Structure formats: C-alpha cells, structure tokens
C-alpha cells in the first residue's frame, strides 16, 4: 500500500508520483556505501598527513546533508523550473571556469580549482549537470521543430565547455563530458556519418592528449604497466583486490588503506576490495 494517494495534489504528493523512485533509492544506496567507505579509508590517510583521524569523514558528512536536501529540492521543480535552473547553472559555471584559468589554484600541473568564500570549488563539476539538461532541451526542441538550431546550439555549448576543460587542462573530465554529450546526440537521432566522424574525433583527441600532456601519458602508461616504479598505487590496489577475494576481508580488516596515499579518493574502491 502506497504512503501517498494518487489524488493527493500537494507538492509532496505530486513529487512522490512523478519522481523516479528506483533512481532515488539507487542514489541513497550509493551515498550510504560511499559514507561507509569514507569512514573506513579516511583515518589512516588523515593521520599520515597530520590531520585529525576523521578530518575527511567530517568534511563528507558536513556537505552530505546539504547535497541531499538540494537534490530533493531540485527533484520537486517543474520541467520549466529545471530548465531555467540548468541554464543558470551552466552560465555561472562557465564564467567561473573562465575565471579559474586565470586565478585558480594549480594542483599537480592543472588549474581546476578556485577558492571562493573560504571553499575550494571545481566548477567543472557544476557544468556537467547544466550541460546535460540544456543539451537534452536543445535536442528535444530540434525534434519538435526541425527549423530550430538545436544541434548547432548544443554543439556550440559542448565545444565551449570542452575547450575550457582542455585549457585547464582536465582531460579526464573532457572525456566524461564528451562521452555523455555524444551519447545524447546519438539518442537524439545523430546521422551515422556524424557518429563515425565524432568517434574518429574522440580517438584522435585521445591520441593527441597522450602525446601532448605528460600527466595523461603517465597515467595511461601506469594503467598499462602498473608494475613500474610510478605505478605503486595501482599495483597495491590490484594486490588488495586479489587478497580480498570476492567479498573482501571484512569491515575494518583491510590493510591497503594504510599504505595508499589516495586511499580516500581515487583508490577508495581498493579499500572496499
């Protein structure tokens, strides 16, 4: 028996019968798993660099409720409200990305972060949802009216975002944004010849990034040969998965978190394994 009647026309009632509850449940599960992994992985890393044992966990749990409330609030918006929010989000994020190139913080050879009001933000994380929604809107309008330049507008926005990402440079984020936008274009009815052209462009871009950016080349080389001296974290992560087996060693029993520098970040799955 449902907790909400279909005749309930309140904001909560309409939200309950229109929201994708399976998607909402999936997000809740992923969030819970991430919180548990953060609690498991962060103490060893924090102590090693001189922070409070639960420094990273505290940061996670400070922002988590805010993010959940924001997600629920956005899910209650009308379609028109979501479109307007996406346009504002995309426009502001692009402006901040431009500012980041000039006044951002350089970390490991890339300028991806900017400090605003005491917080460090990565504006490309906000440009992703904005671009996805606006691009989908443009494609949908193009299907309703063939005279509407939806393909050109969407392509122009994508090119602008991708160009700003390359200037940082953030090749990984560029690949993610390109893959999502390309899939959207394909689902919108992209002609086969353009599918092949975009695929060749992506391949060429990947090869170009390998020979242009040393950090991209180093990461690919470490992935292909983790046994090298620069592949320490990859090698130890793979070792953790082998030792843990299918179900891991059990809660709190893993040892890899004590030796991996990025156990709380890019290699957190090794803690689970």
PDB file of C-alpha atoms in Angstrom:
ATOM      1  CA  UNK A   1       0.000   0.000   0.000  1.00  0.00           C
ATOM      2  CA  UNK A   2       1.423   3.376  -1.038  1.00  0.00           C
ATOM      3  CA  UNK A   3       2.065   6.045   1.564  1.00  0.00           C
ATOM      4  CA  UNK A   4       0.629   8.661  -0.824  1.00  0.00           C
ATOM      5  CA  UNK A   5      -2.742   8.620  -2.599  1.00  0.00           C
ATOM      6  CA  UNK A   6      -2.721   9.362  -6.322  1.00  0.00           C
ATOM      7  CA  UNK A   7      -5.365  12.017  -5.708  1.00  0.00           C
ATOM      8  CA  UNK A   8      -3.031  13.950  -3.395  1.00  0.00           C
ATOM      9  CA  UNK A   9      -2.279  17.202  -5.283  1.00  0.00           C
ATOM     10  CA  UNK A  10       0.103  18.654  -2.711  1.00  0.00           C
ATOM     11  CA  UNK A  11       3.719  19.355  -3.649  1.00  0.00           C
ATOM     12  CA  UNK A  12       4.867  16.230  -1.801  1.00  0.00           C
ATOM     13  CA  UNK A  13       2.081  14.146  -3.349  1.00  0.00           C
ATOM     14  CA  UNK A  14       2.889  15.239  -6.914  1.00  0.00           C
ATOM     15  CA  UNK A  15       6.582  14.709  -6.245  1.00  0.00           C
ATOM     16  CA  UNK A  16       6.037  11.182  -4.930  1.00  0.00           C
ATOM     17  CA  UNK A  17       4.109  10.058  -8.016  1.00  0.00           C
ATOM     18  CA  UNK A  18       6.400  11.717 -10.567  1.00  0.00           C
ATOM     19  CA  UNK A  19       9.888  11.151  -9.164  1.00  0.00           C
ATOM     20  CA  UNK A  20      11.899   8.120 -10.297  1.00  0.00           C
ATOM     21  CA  UNK A  21      11.843   6.234  -7.002  1.00  0.00           C
ATOM     22  CA  UNK A  22      14.190   3.489  -8.211  1.00  0.00           C
ATOM     23  CA  UNK A  23      16.765   6.099  -9.191  1.00  0.00           C
ATOM     24  CA  UNK A  24      16.281   7.832  -5.849  1.00  0.00           C
ATOM     25  CA  UNK A  25      16.792   4.544  -3.997  1.00  0.00           C
ATOM     26  CA  UNK A  26      19.919   3.798  -6.045  1.00  0.00           C
ATOM     27  CA  UNK A  27      21.385   7.185  -5.155  1.00  0.00           C
ATOM     28  CA  UNK A  28      20.628   6.583  -1.482  1.00  0.00           C
ATOM     29  CA  UNK A  29      22.408   3.211  -1.571  1.00  0.00           C
ATOM     30  CA  UNK A  30      25.448   4.639  -3.381  1.00  0.00           C
ATOM     31  CA  UNK A  31      25.598   7.523  -0.904  1.00  0.00           C
ATOM     32  CA  UNK A  32      25.448   5.148   2.065  1.00  0.00           C
ATOM     33  CA  UNK A  33      28.186   2.924   0.621  1.00  0.00           C
ATOM     34  CA  UNK A  34      30.343   5.993  -0.043  1.00  0.00           C
ATOM     35  CA  UNK A  35      29.881   7.186   3.533  1.00  0.00           C
ATOM     36  CA  UNK A  36      30.936   3.805   4.925  1.00  0.00           C
ATOM     37  CA  UNK A  37      34.000   3.671   2.670  1.00  0.00           C
ATOM     38  CA  UNK A  38      34.973   7.202   3.686  1.00  0.00           C
ATOM     39  CA  UNK A  39      34.788   6.232   7.360  1.00  0.00           C
ATOM     40  CA  UNK A  40      36.978   3.211   6.642  1.00  0.00           C
ATOM     41  CA  UNK A  41      39.573   4.889   4.440  1.00  0.00           C
ATOM     42  CA  UNK A  42      39.971   8.419   5.791  1.00  0.00           C
ATOM     43  CA  UNK A  43      41.529   7.875   9.271  1.00  0.00           C
ATOM     44  CA  UNK A  44      44.734   6.256   8.013  1.00  0.00           C
ATOM     45  CA  UNK A  45      45.275   8.914   5.344  1.00  0.00           C
ATOM     46  CA  UNK A  46      44.409  11.826   7.667  1.00  0.00           C
ATOM     47  CA  UNK A  47      46.776  10.664  10.418  1.00  0.00           C
ATOM     48  CA  UNK A  48      49.557  10.125   7.892  1.00  0.00           C
ATOM     49  CA  UNK A  49      49.403  13.762   6.745  1.00  0.00           C
ATOM     50  CA  UNK A  50      48.942  15.197  10.242  1.00  0.00           C
ATOM     51  CA  UNK A  51      45.171  15.803  10.328  1.00  0.00           C
ATOM     52  CA  UNK A  52      42.501  14.682  12.772  1.00  0.00           C
ATOM     53  CA  UNK A  53      41.712  10.976  12.102  1.00  0.00           C
ATOM     54  CA  UNK A  54      38.200  11.779  10.882  1.00  0.00           C
ATOM     55  CA  UNK A  55      39.035  15.015   9.048  1.00  0.00           C
ATOM     56  CA  UNK A  56      37.918  13.757   5.630  1.00  0.00           C
ATOM     57  CA  UNK A  57      34.901  11.951   7.088  1.00  0.00           C
ATOM     58  CA  UNK A  58      33.772  15.120   8.864  1.00  0.00           C
ATOM     59  CA  UNK A  59      34.003  17.087   5.618  1.00  0.00           C
ATOM     60  CA  UNK A  60      31.965  14.408   3.869  1.00  0.00           C
ATOM     61  CA  UNK A  61      29.219  14.465   6.483  1.00  0.00           C
ATOM     62  CA  UNK A  62      29.090  18.270   6.561  1.00  0.00           C
ATOM     63  CA  UNK A  63      28.334  18.518   2.854  1.00  0.00           C
ATOM     64  CA  UNK A  64      26.270  15.327   2.529  1.00  0.00           C
ATOM     65  CA  UNK A  65      23.034  16.633   4.157  1.00  0.00           C
ATOM     66  CA  UNK A  66      23.250  19.837   2.114  1.00  0.00           C
ATOM     67  CA  UNK A  67      23.652  17.831  -1.090  1.00  0.00           C
ATOM     68  CA  UNK A  68      20.745  15.529  -0.230  1.00  0.00           C
ATOM     69  CA  UNK A  69      18.430  18.448   0.555  1.00  0.00           C
ATOM     70  CA  UNK A  70      19.469  20.181  -2.660  1.00  0.00           C
ATOM     71  CA  UNK A  71      18.797  17.007  -4.652  1.00  0.00           C
ATOM     72  CA  UNK A  72      15.314  16.645  -3.155  1.00  0.00           C
ATOM     73  CA  UNK A  73      14.546  20.328  -3.759  1.00  0.00           C
ATOM     74  CA  UNK A  74      15.577  20.133  -7.422  1.00  0.00           C
ATOM     75  CA  UNK A  75      13.553  16.940  -7.921  1.00  0.00           C
ATOM     76  CA  UNK A  76      10.431  18.863  -6.851  1.00  0.00           C
ATOM     77  CA  UNK A  77      10.840  21.519  -9.541  1.00  0.00           C
ATOM     78  CA  UNK A  78       8.657  21.614 -12.624  1.00  0.00           C
ATOM     79  CA  UNK A  79      10.164  20.843 -16.033  1.00  0.00           C
ATOM     80  CA  UNK A  80      10.309  24.549 -16.795  1.00  0.00           C
ATOM     81  CA  UNK A  81      11.950  25.218 -13.441  1.00  0.00           C
ATOM     82  CA  UNK A  82      14.605  22.561 -14.077  1.00  0.00           C
ATOM     83  CA  UNK A  83      15.379  24.062 -17.486  1.00  0.00           C
ATOM     84  CA  UNK A  84      15.767  27.529 -16.023  1.00  0.00           C
ATOM     85  CA  UNK A  85      17.966  26.249 -13.214  1.00  0.00           C
ATOM     86  CA  UNK A  86      20.120  24.334 -15.715  1.00  0.00           C
ATOM     87  CA  UNK A  87      20.644  27.442 -17.856  1.00  0.00           C
ATOM     88  CA  UNK A  88      21.674  29.492 -14.816  1.00  0.00           C
ATOM     89  CA  UNK A  89      23.916  26.685 -13.526  1.00  0.00           C
ATOM     90  CA  UNK A  90      25.607  26.282 -16.910  1.00  0.00           C
ATOM     91  CA  UNK A  91      26.112  30.016 -17.449  1.00  0.00           C
ATOM     92  CA  UNK A  92      27.540  30.647 -13.973  1.00  0.00           C
ATOM     93  CA  UNK A  93      29.748  27.536 -14.136  1.00  0.00           C
ATOM     94  CA  UNK A  94      31.207  28.582 -17.489  1.00  0.00           C
ATOM     95  CA  UNK A  95      32.017  32.053 -16.138  1.00  0.00           C
ATOM     96  CA  UNK A  96      33.701  30.543 -13.070  1.00  0.00           C
ATOM     97  CA  UNK A  97      35.634  28.115 -15.303  1.00  0.00           C
ATOM     98  CA  UNK A  98      36.970  31.079 -17.272  1.00  0.00           C
ATOM     99  CA  UNK A  99      37.992  32.772 -14.015  1.00  0.00           C
ATOM    100  CA  UNK A 100      39.637  29.548 -12.818  1.00  0.00           C
ATOM    101  CA  UNK A 101      42.035  29.575 -15.755  1.00  0.00           C
ATOM    102  CA  UNK A 102      43.400  32.956 -14.601  1.00  0.00           C
ATOM    103  CA  UNK A 103      43.086  32.927 -10.796  1.00  0.00           C
ATOM    104  CA  UNK A 104      42.598  29.251  -9.936  1.00  0.00           C
ATOM    105  CA  UNK A 105      44.829  27.034  -7.818  1.00  0.00           C
ATOM    106  CA  UNK A 106      47.355  24.918  -9.703  1.00  0.00           C
ATOM    107  CA  UNK A 107      47.440  21.367  -8.350  1.00  0.00           C
ATOM    108  CA  UNK A 108      49.594  18.669  -9.963  1.00  0.00           C
ATOM    109  CA  UNK A 109      50.050  20.697 -13.131  1.00  0.00           C
ATOM    110  CA  UNK A 110      46.358  21.530 -13.677  1.00  0.00           C
ATOM    111  CA  UNK A 111      44.307  24.610 -12.761  1.00  0.00           C
ATOM    112  CA  UNK A 112      40.922  23.095 -11.955  1.00  0.00           C
ATOM    113  CA  UNK A 113      40.068  24.552  -8.555  1.00  0.00           C
ATOM    114  CA  UNK A 114      39.146  28.059  -7.484  1.00  0.00           C
ATOM    115  CA  UNK A 115      38.799  29.395  -3.944  1.00  0.00           C
ATOM    116  CA  UNK A 116      35.524  31.208  -3.246  1.00  0.00           C
ATOM    117  CA  UNK A 117      34.478  32.332   0.211  1.00  0.00           C
ATOM    118  CA  UNK A 118      36.839  30.018   2.046  1.00  0.00           C
ATOM    119  CA  UNK A 119      35.917  26.965  -0.038  1.00  0.00           C
ATOM    120  CA  UNK A 120      37.750  25.355  -2.932  1.00  0.00           C
ATOM    121  CA  UNK A 121      35.400  24.531  -5.802  1.00  0.00           C
ATOM    122  CA  UNK A 122      35.873  22.617  -9.033  1.00  0.00           C
ATOM    123  CA  UNK A 123      33.464  24.441 -11.388  1.00  0.00           C
ATOM    124  CA  UNK A 124      33.549  21.664 -13.984  1.00  0.00           C
ATOM    125  CA  UNK A 125      31.561  19.506 -11.539  1.00  0.00           C
ATOM    126  CA  UNK A 126      28.709  22.020 -11.749  1.00  0.00           C
ATOM    127  CA  UNK A 127      28.936  22.467 -15.503  1.00  0.00           C
ATOM    128  CA  UNK A 128      28.206  18.760 -16.084  1.00  0.00           C
ATOM    129  CA  UNK A 129      24.553  18.655 -14.955  1.00  0.00           C
ATOM    130  CA  UNK A 130      23.892  22.051 -16.517  1.00  0.00           C
ATOM    131  CA  UNK A 131      25.235  20.969 -19.907  1.00  0.00           C
ATOM    132  CA  UNK A 132      23.396  17.627 -19.817  1.00  0.00           C
ATOM    133  CA  UNK A 133      19.996  19.232 -19.165  1.00  0.00           C
ATOM    134  CA  UNK A 134      20.463  22.148 -21.578  1.00  0.00           C
ATOM    135  CA  UNK A 135      21.755  19.837 -24.334  1.00  0.00           C
ATOM    136  CA  UNK A 136      18.790  17.493 -23.841  1.00  0.00           C
ATOM    137  CA  UNK A 137      16.474  20.511 -24.037  1.00  0.00           C
ATOM    138  CA  UNK A 138      18.080  21.677 -27.295  1.00  0.00           C
ATOM    139  CA  UNK A 139      17.852  18.211 -28.840  1.00  0.00           C
ATOM    140  CA  UNK A 140      14.211  17.856 -27.792  1.00  0.00           C
ATOM    141  CA  UNK A 141      13.295  21.234 -29.294  1.00  0.00           C
ATOM    142  CA  UNK A 142      15.046  20.221 -32.529  1.00  0.00           C
ATOM    143  CA  UNK A 143      12.862  17.101 -32.771  1.00  0.00           C
ATOM    144  CA  UNK A 144       9.712  19.179 -32.246  1.00  0.00           C
ATOM    145  CA  UNK A 145      10.719  21.795 -34.813  1.00  0.00           C
ATOM    146  CA  UNK A 146      13.328  20.949 -37.448  1.00  0.00           C
ATOM    147  CA  UNK A 147      13.923  24.650 -38.058  1.00  0.00           C
ATOM    148  CA  UNK A 148      15.185  25.091 -34.501  1.00  0.00           C
ATOM    149  CA  UNK A 149      19.033  25.068 -34.464  1.00  0.00           C
ATOM    150  CA  UNK A 150      19.204  22.628 -31.558  1.00  0.00           C
ATOM    151  CA  UNK A 151      22.158  20.671 -32.907  1.00  0.00           C
ATOM    152  CA  UNK A 152      24.204  23.822 -33.517  1.00  0.00           C
ATOM    153  CA  UNK A 153      23.385  25.375 -30.137  1.00  0.00           C
ATOM    154  CA  UNK A 154      24.136  22.169 -28.250  1.00  0.00           C
ATOM    155  CA  UNK A 155      27.325  21.600 -30.231  1.00  0.00           C
ATOM    156  CA  UNK A 156      28.484  25.155 -29.582  1.00  0.00           C
ATOM    157  CA  UNK A 157      27.949  24.827 -25.831  1.00  0.00           C
ATOM    158  CA  UNK A 158      29.765  21.490 -25.808  1.00  0.00           C
ATOM    159  CA  UNK A 159      32.704  22.918 -27.770  1.00  0.00           C
ATOM    160  CA  UNK A 160      32.943  25.863 -25.347  1.00  0.00           C
ATOM    161  CA  UNK A 161      32.940  23.620 -22.274  1.00  0.00           C
ATOM    162  CA  UNK A 162      35.386  21.126 -23.800  1.00  0.00           C
ATOM    163  CA  UNK A 163      37.720  23.950 -24.822  1.00  0.00           C
ATOM    164  CA  UNK A 164      37.753  25.399 -21.305  1.00  0.00           C
ATOM    165  CA  UNK A 165      38.441  21.955 -19.842  1.00  0.00           C
ATOM    166  CA  UNK A 166      41.381  21.406 -22.197  1.00  0.00           C
ATOM    167  CA  UNK A 167      42.816  24.799 -21.229  1.00  0.00           C
ATOM    168  CA  UNK A 168      42.944  23.797 -17.531  1.00  0.00           C
ATOM    169  CA  UNK A 169      43.897  21.018 -18.610  1.00  0.00           C
ATOM    170  CA  UNK A 170      41.429  18.381 -17.385  1.00  0.00           C
ATOM    171  CA  UNK A 171      41.489  15.589 -19.935  1.00  0.00           C
ATOM    172  CA  UNK A 172      39.574  13.127 -17.744  1.00  0.00           C
ATOM    173  CA  UNK A 173      36.633  15.493 -17.316  1.00  0.00           C
ATOM    174  CA  UNK A 174      36.764  16.315 -21.032  1.00  0.00           C
ATOM    175  CA  UNK A 175      36.388  12.620 -21.852  1.00  0.00           C
ATOM    176  CA  UNK A 176      33.422  12.257 -19.479  1.00  0.00           C
ATOM    177  CA  UNK A 177      31.620  15.336 -20.826  1.00  0.00           C
ATOM    178  CA  UNK A 178      32.330  14.296 -24.421  1.00  0.00           C
ATOM    179  CA  UNK A 179      31.058  10.755 -23.896  1.00  0.00           C
ATOM    180  CA  UNK A 180      27.822  11.904 -22.252  1.00  0.00           C
ATOM    181  CA  UNK A 181      27.144  14.607 -24.827  1.00  0.00           C
ATOM    182  CA  UNK A 182      27.966  12.240 -27.686  1.00  0.00           C
ATOM    183  CA  UNK A 183      25.534   9.640 -26.318  1.00  0.00           C
ATOM    184  CA  UNK A 184      22.839  12.305 -26.017  1.00  0.00           C
ATOM    185  CA  UNK A 185      23.435  13.357 -29.615  1.00  0.00           C
ATOM    186  CA  UNK A 186      23.268   9.720 -30.747  1.00  0.00           C
ATOM    187  CA  UNK A 187      19.952   9.148 -28.947  1.00  0.00           C
ATOM    188  CA  UNK A 188      18.606  12.367 -30.459  1.00  0.00           C
ATOM    189  CA  UNK A 189      18.994  10.901 -33.944  1.00  0.00           C
ATOM    190  CA  UNK A 190      22.577  11.646 -34.910  1.00  0.00           C
ATOM    191  CA  UNK A 191      23.226  10.605 -38.552  1.00  0.00           C
ATOM    192  CA  UNK A 192      25.549   7.617 -38.923  1.00  0.00           C
ATOM    193  CA  UNK A 193      28.153   9.617 -40.820  1.00  0.00           C
ATOM    194  CA  UNK A 194      28.383  12.057 -37.914  1.00  0.00           C
ATOM    195  CA  UNK A 195      28.637   9.141 -35.464  1.00  0.00           C
ATOM    196  CA  UNK A 196      31.714   7.937 -37.332  1.00  0.00           C
ATOM    197  CA  UNK A 197      33.147  11.458 -37.554  1.00  0.00           C
ATOM    198  CA  UNK A 198      32.713  12.116 -33.825  1.00  0.00           C
ATOM    199  CA  UNK A 199      34.166   8.690 -32.971  1.00  0.00           C
ATOM    200  CA  UNK A 200      37.252   9.461 -35.054  1.00  0.00           C
ATOM    201  CA  UNK A 201      37.481  12.880 -33.407  1.00  0.00           C
ATOM    202  CA  UNK A 202      37.400  11.305 -29.939  1.00  0.00           C
ATOM    203  CA  UNK A 203      40.074   8.772 -30.890  1.00  0.00           C
ATOM    204  CA  UNK A 204      42.244  11.492 -32.397  1.00  0.00           C
ATOM    205  CA  UNK A 205      41.744  13.658 -29.323  1.00  0.00           C
ATOM    206  CA  UNK A 206      42.782  10.802 -27.051  1.00  0.00           C
ATOM    207  CA  UNK A 207      45.940  10.152 -29.053  1.00  0.00           C
ATOM    208  CA  UNK A 208      46.702  13.873 -29.100  1.00  0.00           C
ATOM    209  CA  UNK A 209      46.233  14.132 -25.329  1.00  0.00           C
ATOM    210  CA  UNK A 210      48.626  11.208 -24.808  1.00  0.00           C
ATOM    211  CA  UNK A 211      51.424  12.933 -26.708  1.00  0.00           C
ATOM    212  CA  UNK A 212      50.612  16.493 -25.551  1.00  0.00           C
ATOM    213  CA  UNK A 213      50.065  16.184 -21.793  1.00  0.00           C
ATOM    214  CA  UNK A 214      52.715  14.385 -19.764  1.00  0.00           C
ATOM    215  CA  UNK A 215      50.349  13.602 -16.858  1.00  0.00           C
ATOM    216  CA  UNK A 216      47.918  11.894 -19.267  1.00  0.00           C
ATOM    217  CA  UNK A 217      50.748   9.860 -20.768  1.00  0.00           C
ATOM    218  CA  UNK A 218      51.999   8.899 -17.298  1.00  0.00           C
ATOM    219  CA  UNK A 219      48.549   7.742 -16.156  1.00  0.00           C
ATOM    220  CA  UNK A 220      47.966   5.646 -19.273  1.00  0.00           C
ATOM    221  CA  UNK A 221      51.431   4.118 -19.006  1.00  0.00           C
ATOM    222  CA  UNK A 222      50.825   3.283 -15.335  1.00  0.00           C
ATOM    223  CA  UNK A 223      47.496   1.694 -16.218  1.00  0.00           C
ATOM    224  CA  UNK A 224      49.076  -0.438 -18.933  1.00  0.00           C
ATOM    225  CA  UNK A 225      52.101  -1.350 -16.786  1.00  0.00           C
ATOM    226  CA  UNK A 226      51.324  -0.921 -13.062  1.00  0.00           C
ATOM    227  CA  UNK A 227      54.474  -2.834 -12.147  1.00  0.00           C
ATOM    228  CA  UNK A 228      56.647   0.171 -12.986  1.00  0.00           C
ATOM    229  CA  UNK A 229      58.096   2.410 -10.278  1.00  0.00           C
ATOM    230  CA  UNK A 230      55.391   5.052 -10.912  1.00  0.00           C
ATOM    231  CA  UNK A 231      52.545   2.546 -10.665  1.00  0.00           C
ATOM    232  CA  UNK A 232      52.754   1.973  -6.921  1.00  0.00           C
ATOM    233  CA  UNK A 233      49.141   2.821  -6.088  1.00  0.00           C
ATOM    234  CA  UNK A 234      47.709   0.829  -8.995  1.00  0.00           C
ATOM    235  CA  UNK A 235      49.841  -2.208  -8.123  1.00  0.00           C
ATOM    236  CA  UNK A 236      48.887  -2.111  -4.438  1.00  0.00           C
ATOM    237  CA  UNK A 237      45.214  -1.653  -5.325  1.00  0.00           C
ATOM    238  CA  UNK A 238      45.239  -4.696  -7.589  1.00  0.00           C
ATOM    239  CA  UNK A 239      47.014  -6.626  -4.845  1.00  0.00           C
ATOM    240  CA  UNK A 240      44.269  -5.607  -2.404  1.00  0.00           C
ATOM    241  CA  UNK A 241      41.578  -6.934  -4.739  1.00  0.00           C
ATOM    242  CA  UNK A 242      43.449 -10.215  -5.139  1.00  0.00           C
ATOM    243  CA  UNK A 243      43.917 -10.653  -1.395  1.00  0.00           C
ATOM    244  CA  UNK A 244      40.363  -9.638  -0.550  1.00  0.00           C
ATOM    245  CA  UNK A 245      38.701 -12.026  -2.961  1.00  0.00           C
ATOM    246  CA  UNK A 246      35.041 -11.677  -3.903  1.00  0.00           C
ATOM    247  CA  UNK A 247      33.736 -10.420  -0.546  1.00  0.00           C
ATOM    248  CA  UNK A 248      36.796  -8.635   0.875  1.00  0.00           C
ATOM    249  CA  UNK A 249      38.462  -9.226   4.230  1.00  0.00           C
ATOM    250  CA  UNK A 250      35.595  -7.856   6.291  1.00  0.00           C
ATOM    251  CA  UNK A 251      34.795  -4.498   7.924  1.00  0.00           C
ATOM    252  CA  UNK A 252      37.933  -2.787   9.230  1.00  0.00           C
ATOM    253  CA  UNK A 253      40.247  -5.680   8.332  1.00  0.00           C
ATOM    254  CA  UNK A 254      41.785  -4.250   5.153  1.00  0.00           C
ATOM    255  CA  UNK A 255      45.397  -3.065   5.301  1.00  0.00           C
ATOM    256  CA  UNK A 256      45.789  -1.289   1.963  1.00  0.00           C
ATOM    257  CA  UNK A 257      44.324   1.962   3.333  1.00  0.00           C
ATOM    258  CA  UNK A 258      47.428   2.324   5.493  1.00  0.00           C
ATOM    259  CA  UNK A 259      49.823   2.455   2.539  1.00  0.00           C
ATOM    260  CA  UNK A 260      47.862   4.094  -0.305  1.00  0.00           C
ATOM    261  CA  UNK A 261      48.326   7.901  -0.451  1.00  0.00           C
ATOM    262  CA  UNK A 262      44.946   8.356  -2.189  1.00  0.00           C
ATOM    263  CA  UNK A 263      43.006   5.635  -0.374  1.00  0.00           C
ATOM    264  CA  UNK A 264      40.296   8.182   0.499  1.00  0.00           C
ATOM    265  CA  UNK A 265      39.949   9.469  -3.074  1.00  0.00           C
ATOM    266  CA  UNK A 266      40.705   7.856  -6.440  1.00  0.00           C
ATOM    267  CA  UNK A 267      41.614   4.476  -4.923  1.00  0.00           C
ATOM    268  CA  UNK A 268      38.810   4.136  -2.385  1.00  0.00           C
ATOM    269  CA  UNK A 269      37.437   1.035  -4.151  1.00  0.00           C
ATOM    270  CA  UNK A 270      40.644  -0.757  -3.186  1.00  0.00           C
ATOM    271  CA  UNK A 271      39.611  -0.231   0.441  1.00  0.00           C
ATOM    272  CA  UNK A 272      36.313  -1.974  -0.295  1.00  0.00           C
ATOM    273  CA  UNK A 273      38.117  -4.807  -2.055  1.00  0.00           C
TER     274      UNK A 273
END
